[in-house]
PDB file of C-alpha atoms in Angstrom:
ATOM      1  CA  MET A   1      19.007 -16.190  -5.075  1.00  0.00           C
ATOM      2  CA  TYR A   2      19.909 -13.945  -8.001  1.00  0.00           C
ATOM      3  CA  THR A   3      19.750 -15.912 -11.232  1.00  0.00           C
ATOM      4  CA  GLY A   4      21.328 -13.308 -13.490  1.00  0.00           C
ATOM      5  CA  LYS A   5      18.029 -12.534 -15.202  1.00  0.00           C
ATOM      6  CA  THR A   6      17.230  -8.907 -15.931  1.00  0.00           C
ATOM      7  CA  ARG A   7      15.101  -7.268 -13.237  1.00  0.00           C
ATOM      8  CA  GLU A   8      12.732  -4.383 -13.832  1.00  0.00           C
ATOM      9  CA  ILE A   9      14.547  -1.352 -12.433  1.00  0.00           C
ATOM     10  CA  TYR A  10      13.868   2.285 -13.294  1.00  0.00           C
ATOM     11  CA  THR A  11      16.737   4.727 -12.986  1.00  0.00           C
ATOM     12  CA  THR A  12      18.423   7.729 -14.518  1.00  0.00           C
ATOM     13  CA  ALA A  13      21.194   7.604 -11.910  1.00  0.00           C
ATOM     14  CA  ASN A  14      24.690   6.538 -12.844  1.00  0.00           C
ATOM     15  CA  ARG A  15      26.168   6.208  -9.370  1.00  0.00           C
ATOM     16  CA  PRO A  16      26.708   3.559  -6.723  1.00  0.00           C
ATOM     17  CA  ILE A  17      23.761   2.614  -4.519  1.00  0.00           C
ATOM     18  CA  LYS A  18      24.452   3.331  -0.835  1.00  0.00           C
ATOM     19  CA  SER A  19      21.066   3.921   0.799  1.00  0.00           C
ATOM     20  CA  VAL A  20      18.095   1.578   0.271  1.00  0.00           C
ATOM     21  CA  ASP A  21      14.455   1.489   1.429  1.00  0.00           C
ATOM     22  CA  LEU A  22      12.468  -1.435   0.056  1.00  0.00           C
ATOM     23  CA  HIS A  23       9.269  -1.056   2.105  1.00  0.00           C
ATOM     24  CA  LEU A  24       7.377   2.174   1.462  1.00  0.00           C
ATOM     25  CA  HIS A  25       3.642   2.839   1.229  1.00  0.00           C
ATOM     26  CA  SER A  26       1.757   5.631  -0.539  1.00  0.00           C
ATOM     27  CA  VAL A  27      -1.823   6.853  -0.530  1.00  0.00           C
ATOM     28  CA  HIS A  28      -2.525   3.967  -2.916  1.00  0.00           C
ATOM     29  CA  SER A  29      -2.750   1.821   0.246  1.00  0.00           C
ATOM     30  CA  ASP A  30      -2.207   2.916   3.861  1.00  0.00           C
ATOM     31  CA  GLY A  31       0.584   5.456   3.400  1.00  0.00           C
ATOM     32  CA  THR A  32       0.163   9.188   3.825  1.00  0.00           C
ATOM     33  CA  ASP A  33       2.245  10.511   0.900  1.00  0.00           C
ATOM     34  CA  THR A  34       1.212  10.900  -2.710  1.00  0.00           C
ATOM     35  CA  VAL A  35       3.633   9.407  -5.226  1.00  0.00           C
ATOM     36  CA  PRO A  36       5.209  12.786  -6.131  1.00  0.00           C
ATOM     37  CA  ALA A  37       5.594  13.602  -2.407  1.00  0.00           C
ATOM     38  CA  LEU A  38       7.146  10.171  -1.810  1.00  0.00           C
ATOM     39  CA  LEU A  39       9.640  10.717  -4.632  1.00  0.00           C
ATOM     40  CA  ASP A  40      10.539  14.108  -3.207  1.00  0.00           C
ATOM     41  CA  ALA A  41      10.940  12.714   0.325  1.00  0.00           C
ATOM     42  CA  ALA A  42      13.112   9.813  -0.888  1.00  0.00           C
ATOM     43  CA  GLU A  43      15.324  12.169  -2.864  1.00  0.00           C
ATOM     44  CA  HIS A  44      15.700  14.583   0.077  1.00  0.00           C
ATOM     45  CA  ALA A  45      16.463  11.665   2.434  1.00  0.00           C
ATOM     46  CA  GLY A  46      19.314  10.569   0.188  1.00  0.00           C
ATOM     47  CA  ILE A  47      17.801   7.202  -0.686  1.00  0.00           C
ATOM     48  CA  ASP A  48      19.444   5.766  -3.796  1.00  0.00           C
ATOM     49  CA  LEU A  49      17.259   2.678  -4.356  1.00  0.00           C
ATOM     50  CA  PHE A  50      13.683   2.231  -3.197  1.00  0.00           C
ATOM     51  CA  SER A  51      10.603   0.164  -3.792  1.00  0.00           C
ATOM     52  CA  LEU A  52       6.982   1.128  -3.305  1.00  0.00           C
ATOM     53  CA  THR A  53       5.247  -1.845  -1.672  1.00  0.00           C
ATOM     54  CA  ASP A  54       1.648  -0.744  -1.316  1.00  0.00           C
ATOM     55  CA  HIS A  55      -0.785  -3.314   0.021  1.00  0.00           C
ATOM     56  CA  ASP A  56      -2.500  -5.236  -2.793  1.00  0.00           C
ATOM     57  CA  ASN A  57      -1.905  -2.430  -5.278  1.00  0.00           C
ATOM     58  CA  ILE A  58       0.627  -1.601  -8.002  1.00  0.00           C
ATOM     59  CA  ASP A  59      -0.957   1.640  -9.257  1.00  0.00           C
ATOM     60  CA  GLY A  60       1.608   3.749  -7.389  1.00  0.00           C
ATOM     61  CA  CYS A  61       4.440   1.772  -8.982  1.00  0.00           C
ATOM     62  CA  SER A  62       3.115   2.598 -12.441  1.00  0.00           C
ATOM     63  CA  GLU A  63       2.916   6.261 -11.452  1.00  0.00           C
ATOM     64  CA  ILE A  64       6.506   6.253 -10.167  1.00  0.00           C
ATOM     65  CA  ALA A  65       7.777   4.586 -13.354  1.00  0.00           C
ATOM     66  CA  GLN A  66       6.405   7.558 -15.288  1.00  0.00           C
ATOM     67  CA  LEU A  67       7.878  10.180 -12.915  1.00  0.00           C
ATOM     68  CA  ILE A  68      11.259   8.669 -12.002  1.00  0.00           C
ATOM     69  CA  GLY A  69      13.081  10.244 -14.958  1.00  0.00           C
ATOM     70  CA  SER A  70      13.126  13.661 -13.282  1.00  0.00           C
ATOM     71  CA  THR A  71      15.059  12.324 -10.250  1.00  0.00           C
ATOM     72  CA  GLN A  72      18.395  10.705  -9.430  1.00  0.00           C
ATOM     73  CA  LEU A  73      16.646   7.776  -7.745  1.00  0.00           C
ATOM     74  CA  THR A  74      16.642   4.099  -8.631  1.00  0.00           C
ATOM     75  CA  PHE A  75      13.293   2.336  -8.283  1.00  0.00           C
ATOM     76  CA  THR A  76      12.087  -1.244  -8.509  1.00  0.00           C
ATOM     77  CA  PRO A  77       8.373  -2.113  -8.401  1.00  0.00           C
ATOM     78  CA  GLY A  78       7.094  -3.846  -5.283  1.00  0.00           C
ATOM     79  CA  ILE A  79       3.904  -5.041  -3.647  1.00  0.00           C
ATOM     80  CA  GLU A  80       2.873  -6.290  -0.205  1.00  0.00           C
ATOM     81  CA  PHE A  81       0.307  -9.048   0.095  1.00  0.00           C
ATOM     82  CA  SER A  82      -1.367  -9.707   3.433  1.00  0.00           C
ATOM     83  CA  CYS A  83      -1.821 -13.459   3.742  1.00  0.00           C
ATOM     84  CA  ARG A  84      -3.187 -16.001   6.163  1.00  0.00           C
ATOM     85  CA  ASP A  85      -2.743 -19.742   6.434  1.00  0.00           C
ATOM     86  CA  SER A  86      -3.249 -22.424   9.087  1.00  0.00           C
ATOM     87  CA  VAL A  87      -0.259 -21.085  11.062  1.00  0.00           C
ATOM     88  CA  GLY A  88      -1.364 -17.448  11.094  1.00  0.00           C
ATOM     89  CA  ARG A  89      -0.990 -14.154   9.260  1.00  0.00           C
ATOM     90  CA  CYS A  90       1.996 -12.851   7.368  1.00  0.00           C
ATOM     91  CA  HIS A  91       2.964 -10.236   4.824  1.00  0.00           C
ATOM     92  CA  ILE A  92       4.680 -11.288   1.637  1.00  0.00           C
ATOM     93  CA  LEU A  93       6.697  -8.708  -0.250  1.00  0.00           C
ATOM     94  CA  GLY A  94       7.373  -9.063  -3.969  1.00  0.00           C
ATOM     95  CA  TYR A  95       9.928  -7.064  -5.936  1.00  0.00           C
ATOM     96  CA  ALA A  96      11.259  -6.332  -9.401  1.00  0.00           C
ATOM     97  CA  PHE A  97       8.302  -7.667 -11.386  1.00  0.00           C
ATOM     98  CA  SER A  98       7.239  -6.295 -14.731  1.00  0.00           C
ATOM     99  CA  LEU A  99       4.540  -3.649 -14.353  1.00  0.00           C
ATOM    100  CA  GLY A 100       2.889  -5.194 -17.385  1.00  0.00           C
ATOM    101  CA  SER A 101       2.732  -8.546 -15.588  1.00  0.00           C
ATOM    102  CA  SER A 102      -0.805  -9.832 -15.802  1.00  0.00           C
ATOM    103  CA  PRO A 103      -0.419 -12.378 -12.958  1.00  0.00           C
ATOM    104  CA  VAL A 104       0.760  -9.704 -10.486  1.00  0.00           C
ATOM    105  CA  ALA A 105      -1.912  -7.210 -11.586  1.00  0.00           C
ATOM    106  CA  ASP A 106      -4.621  -9.902 -11.519  1.00  0.00           C
ATOM    107  CA  CYS A 107      -3.607 -11.009  -8.030  1.00  0.00           C
ATOM    108  CA  ALA A 108      -3.522  -7.384  -6.817  1.00  0.00           C
ATOM    109  CA  ASN A 109      -7.018  -6.788  -8.214  1.00  0.00           C
ATOM    110  CA  GLU A 110      -8.342  -9.947  -6.562  1.00  0.00           C
ATOM    111  CA  ARG A 111      -6.779  -8.931  -3.226  1.00  0.00           C
ATOM    112  CA  ARG A 112      -8.249  -5.400  -3.516  1.00  0.00           C
ATOM    113  CA  GLN A 113     -11.734  -6.855  -3.927  1.00  0.00           C
ATOM    114  CA  LEU A 114     -11.180  -9.033  -0.871  1.00  0.00           C
ATOM    115  CA  ARG A 115      -9.956  -5.969   1.044  1.00  0.00           C
ATOM    116  CA  ARG A 116     -13.144  -4.059   0.146  1.00  0.00           C
ATOM    117  CA  SER A 117     -15.280  -6.986   1.290  1.00  0.00           C
ATOM    118  CA  LYS A 118     -13.358  -7.195   4.590  1.00  0.00           C
ATOM    119  CA  THR A 119     -13.808  -3.456   5.108  1.00  0.00           C
ATOM    120  CA  LEU A 120     -17.585  -3.801   4.762  1.00  0.00           C
ATOM    121  CA  SER A 121     -17.567  -6.774   7.134  1.00  0.00           C
ATOM    122  CA  ARG A 122     -15.520  -4.855   9.710  1.00  0.00           C
ATOM    123  CA  LEU A 123     -17.899  -1.883   9.483  1.00  0.00           C
ATOM    124  CA  ARG A 124     -20.882  -4.192  10.079  1.00  0.00           C
ATOM    125  CA  TYR A 125     -19.129  -5.721  13.095  1.00  0.00           C
ATOM    126  CA  ILE A 126     -18.341  -2.282  14.545  1.00  0.00           C
ATOM    127  CA  LYS A 127     -21.932  -1.133  14.026  1.00  0.00           C
ATOM    128  CA  ASP A 128     -23.346  -4.276  15.655  1.00  0.00           C
ATOM    129  CA  ASN A 129     -20.922  -4.261  18.602  1.00  0.00           C
ATOM    130  CA  LEU A 130     -20.155  -0.584  19.212  1.00  0.00           C
ATOM    131  CA  GLY A 131     -23.114   1.117  17.616  1.00  0.00           C
ATOM    132  CA  PHE A 132     -20.757   3.199  15.462  1.00  0.00           C
ATOM    133  CA  GLU A 133     -21.647   3.893  11.870  1.00  0.00           C
ATOM    134  CA  PRO A 134     -19.708   6.353   9.703  1.00  0.00           C
ATOM    135  CA  THR A 135     -21.597   9.189   8.062  1.00  0.00           C
ATOM    136  CA  GLU A 136     -22.475   8.813   4.377  1.00  0.00           C
ATOM    137  CA  GLU A 137     -19.610  11.151   3.511  1.00  0.00           C
ATOM    138  CA  GLU A 138     -17.144   9.167   5.645  1.00  0.00           C
ATOM    139  CA  PHE A 139     -18.359   5.871   4.188  1.00  0.00           C
ATOM    140  CA  SER A 140     -18.060   7.191   0.622  1.00  0.00           C
ATOM    141  CA  ALA A 141     -14.567   8.541   1.299  1.00  0.00           C
ATOM    142  CA  LEU A 142     -13.502   5.239   2.864  1.00  0.00           C
ATOM    143  CA  MET A 143     -14.837   3.103   0.036  1.00  0.00           C
ATOM    144  CA  SER A 144     -13.356   5.404  -2.621  1.00  0.00           C
ATOM    145  CA  LEU A 145      -9.840   4.658  -1.321  1.00  0.00           C
ATOM    146  CA  PRO A 146      -7.811   2.345  -3.569  1.00  0.00           C
ATOM    147  CA  CYS A 147      -7.206  -0.130  -0.703  1.00  0.00           C
ATOM    148  CA  PRO A 148      -9.347   0.620   2.350  1.00  0.00           C
ATOM    149  CA  GLY A 149      -8.340  -1.218   5.480  1.00  0.00           C
ATOM    150  CA  LYS A 150      -7.968  -1.357   9.241  1.00  0.00           C
ATOM    151  CA  PRO A 151      -5.915   1.863   9.584  1.00  0.00           C
ATOM    152  CA  HIS A 152      -8.593   3.854   7.764  1.00  0.00           C
ATOM    153  CA  ILE A 153     -11.395   2.438   9.929  1.00  0.00           C
ATOM    154  CA  ALA A 154      -9.270   2.968  13.042  1.00  0.00           C
ATOM    155  CA  ARG A 155      -8.824   6.629  12.134  1.00  0.00           C
ATOM    156  CA  LEU A 156     -12.618   7.014  11.974  1.00  0.00           C
ATOM    157  CA  LEU A 157     -13.031   5.326  15.358  1.00  0.00           C
ATOM    158  CA  ALA A 158     -10.394   7.576  16.931  1.00  0.00           C
ATOM    159  CA  ASP A 159     -11.894  10.692  15.309  1.00  0.00           C
ATOM    160  CA  HIS A 160     -15.289   9.824  16.819  1.00  0.00           C
ATOM    161  CA  GLY A 161     -13.912   9.090  20.294  1.00  0.00           C
ATOM    162  CA  TYR A 162     -14.315   5.295  20.211  1.00  0.00           C
ATOM    163  CA  ALA A 163     -10.545   4.945  20.711  1.00  0.00           C
ATOM    164  CA  ASP A 164      -7.748   7.148  22.028  1.00  0.00           C
ATOM    165  CA  SER A 165      -5.583   6.609  18.962  1.00  0.00           C
ATOM    166  CA  ILE A 166      -5.380   4.717  15.691  1.00  0.00           C
ATOM    167  CA  ALA A 167      -3.141   2.110  17.354  1.00  0.00           C
ATOM    168  CA  ASP A 168      -5.692   1.740  20.172  1.00  0.00           C
ATOM    169  CA  ALA A 169      -8.525   1.284  17.656  1.00  0.00           C
ATOM    170  CA  ILE A 170      -6.651  -1.387  15.715  1.00  0.00           C
TER     171      ILE A 170
END
């Protein structure tokens, strides 16, 4: 419910909002576009309002906030947290927080560390059960990603013939 409080929105546009996309990912998590490429794609697609909701990471949001002035887009920061409880797994999306918010940044950092630990655990499992181990270069590239995860490991498995596709590997 909207409480009337000011939300953190970045815009240079002075026009009505007609097209919205509030669930986009960049290379800061498991997306394929850099932030400048994402801005360009959103502008060319005619999106008026968007949110970058990278997994466990707000670095891309900070980057967009610095670049948004050269566009006619309206942007609100977002984040996607992957969660699990006794019922199962879910994704929780958060929007319109202050980029200077320590609780959001702290939570994102904690989740990124957990993601790195899970990635190492998954690689050990794959080595023990499939005999697959990425090369040193592949391992370094994987662990240098801001938020390594299942899609990145799946791409390696597909590239090495352990799966027909990324979806199959996942």
